[in-house]
CSV table of C-alpha atoms in Angstrom, one decimal:
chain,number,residue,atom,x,y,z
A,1,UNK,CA,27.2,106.2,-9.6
A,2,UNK,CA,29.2,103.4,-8.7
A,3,UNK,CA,31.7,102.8,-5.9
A,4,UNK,CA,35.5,101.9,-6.6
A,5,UNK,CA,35.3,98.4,-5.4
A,6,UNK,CA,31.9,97.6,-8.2
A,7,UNK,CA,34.6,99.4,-10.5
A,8,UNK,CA,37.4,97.2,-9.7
A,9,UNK,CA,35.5,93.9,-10.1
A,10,UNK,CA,34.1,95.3,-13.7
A,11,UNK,CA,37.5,95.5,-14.8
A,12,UNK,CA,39.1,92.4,-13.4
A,13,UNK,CA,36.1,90.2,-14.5
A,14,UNK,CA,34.2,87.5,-12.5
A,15,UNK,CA,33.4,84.0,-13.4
A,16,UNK,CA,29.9,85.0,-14.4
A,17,UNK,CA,30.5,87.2,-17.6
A,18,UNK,CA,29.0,85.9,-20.5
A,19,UNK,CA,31.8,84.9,-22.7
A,20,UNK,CA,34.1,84.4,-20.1
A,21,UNK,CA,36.0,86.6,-17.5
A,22,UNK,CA,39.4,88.6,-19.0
A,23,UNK,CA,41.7,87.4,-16.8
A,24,UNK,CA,42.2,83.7,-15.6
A,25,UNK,CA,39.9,82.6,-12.8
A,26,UNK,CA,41.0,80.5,-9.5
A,27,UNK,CA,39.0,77.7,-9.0
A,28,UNK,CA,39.3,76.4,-5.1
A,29,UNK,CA,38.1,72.7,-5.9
A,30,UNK,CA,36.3,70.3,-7.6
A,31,UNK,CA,32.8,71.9,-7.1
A,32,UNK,CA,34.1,75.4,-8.1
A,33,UNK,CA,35.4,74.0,-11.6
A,34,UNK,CA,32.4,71.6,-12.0
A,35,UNK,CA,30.3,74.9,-11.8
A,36,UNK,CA,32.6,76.7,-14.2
A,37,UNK,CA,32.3,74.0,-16.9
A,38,UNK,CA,28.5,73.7,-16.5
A,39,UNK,CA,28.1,77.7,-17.0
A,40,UNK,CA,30.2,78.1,-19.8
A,41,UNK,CA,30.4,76.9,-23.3
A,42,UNK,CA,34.4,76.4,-23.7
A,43,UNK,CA,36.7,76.4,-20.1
A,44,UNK,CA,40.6,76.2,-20.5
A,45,UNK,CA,41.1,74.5,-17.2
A,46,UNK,CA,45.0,74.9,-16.2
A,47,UNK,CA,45.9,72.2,-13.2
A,48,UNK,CA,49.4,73.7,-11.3
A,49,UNK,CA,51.1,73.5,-8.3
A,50,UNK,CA,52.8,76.4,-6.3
A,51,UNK,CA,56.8,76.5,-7.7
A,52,UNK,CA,55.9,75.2,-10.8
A,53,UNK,CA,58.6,77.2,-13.1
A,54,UNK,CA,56.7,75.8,-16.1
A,55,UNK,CA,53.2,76.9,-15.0
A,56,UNK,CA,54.7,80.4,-13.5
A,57,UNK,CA,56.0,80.8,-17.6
A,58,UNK,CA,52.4,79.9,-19.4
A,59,UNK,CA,50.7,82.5,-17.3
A,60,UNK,CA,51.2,85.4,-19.5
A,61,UNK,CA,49.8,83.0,-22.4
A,62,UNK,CA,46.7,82.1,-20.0
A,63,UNK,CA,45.9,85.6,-19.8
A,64,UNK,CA,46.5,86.2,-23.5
A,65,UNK,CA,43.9,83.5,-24.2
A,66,UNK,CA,41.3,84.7,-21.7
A,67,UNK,CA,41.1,87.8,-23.1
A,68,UNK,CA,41.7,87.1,-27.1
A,69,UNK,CA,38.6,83.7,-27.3
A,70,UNK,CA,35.1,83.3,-25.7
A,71,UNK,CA,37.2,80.4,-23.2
A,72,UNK,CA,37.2,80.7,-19.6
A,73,UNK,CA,40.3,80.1,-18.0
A,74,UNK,CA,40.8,78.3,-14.9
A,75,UNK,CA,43.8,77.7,-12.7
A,76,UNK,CA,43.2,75.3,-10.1
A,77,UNK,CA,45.5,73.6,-7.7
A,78,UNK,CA,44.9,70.1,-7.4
A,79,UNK,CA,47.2,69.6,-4.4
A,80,UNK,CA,44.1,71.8,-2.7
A,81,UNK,CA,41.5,68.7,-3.8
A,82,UNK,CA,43.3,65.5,-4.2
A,83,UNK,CA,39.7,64.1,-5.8
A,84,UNK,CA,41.1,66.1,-8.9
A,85,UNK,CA,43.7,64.3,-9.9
A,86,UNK,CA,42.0,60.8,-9.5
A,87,UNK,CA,39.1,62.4,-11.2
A,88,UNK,CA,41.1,64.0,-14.6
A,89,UNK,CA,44.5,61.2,-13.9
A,90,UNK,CA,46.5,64.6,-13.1
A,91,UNK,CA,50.1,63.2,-13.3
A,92,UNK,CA,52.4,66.2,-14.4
A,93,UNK,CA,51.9,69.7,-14.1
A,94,UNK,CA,51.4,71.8,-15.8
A,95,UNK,CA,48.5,69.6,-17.3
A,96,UNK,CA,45.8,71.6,-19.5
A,97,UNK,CA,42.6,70.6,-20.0
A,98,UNK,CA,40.0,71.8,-22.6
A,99,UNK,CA,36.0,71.3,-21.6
A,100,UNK,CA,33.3,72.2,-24.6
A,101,UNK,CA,29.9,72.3,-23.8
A,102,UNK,CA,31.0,69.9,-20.4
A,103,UNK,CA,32.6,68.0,-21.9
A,104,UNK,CA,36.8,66.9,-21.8
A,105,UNK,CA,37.6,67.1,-25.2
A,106,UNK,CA,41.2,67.6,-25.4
A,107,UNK,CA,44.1,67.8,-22.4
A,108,UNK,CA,47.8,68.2,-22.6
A,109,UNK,CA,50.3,67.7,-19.8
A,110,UNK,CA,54.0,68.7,-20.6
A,111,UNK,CA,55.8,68.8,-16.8
């Protein structure tokens, strides 16, 4: 038998699961997401800022997408790791980024 905390992480989902977690997944920097990309095959990679209307809105869709495709999704800050938005030219938020096989294949930034 398990114990209610192993219970609550099944059901919330970690970074690790094979075809990607259910629920979005924080990244705390640059070495979390570089980690995330290199263990899974496609990563959604959301870049927002705290009292962002427009990211607060897409959430619900994050979450839609994590659980309906193989993608993990990953919110990240880039105000937390300024290396970020040198590194993927971060200018707007929200800015979306889509990584296959570790690789930037596709980004969108509407703020």
């Amino acid at each position: 038998m398990t114990d209610d905390t192993t219970l609550a992480e099944e059901s919330v989902g970690t970074a690790s699961d094979e075809d990607g977690p259910e629920r979005p997944v924080e990244a705390a920097d640059s070495e979390e997401l570089d980690r995330l990309v290199a263990e899974h095959d496609f990563v959604l990679a959301e870049f927002y800022t705290k009292g962002c209307a427009l990211c607060q809105a897409i959430e619900p869709v994050l979450g839609n997408v994590a659980r309906a495709t193989d993608a993990t999704v990953v919110t990240v800050n880039p105000g937390e790791d300024l290396d970020l938005v040198d590194r993927f030219d971060v200018r707007s938020v929200p800015t979306l980024l889509l990584f296959e096989d570790g690789d930037l294949v596709d980004r969108m930034a509407e703020g």
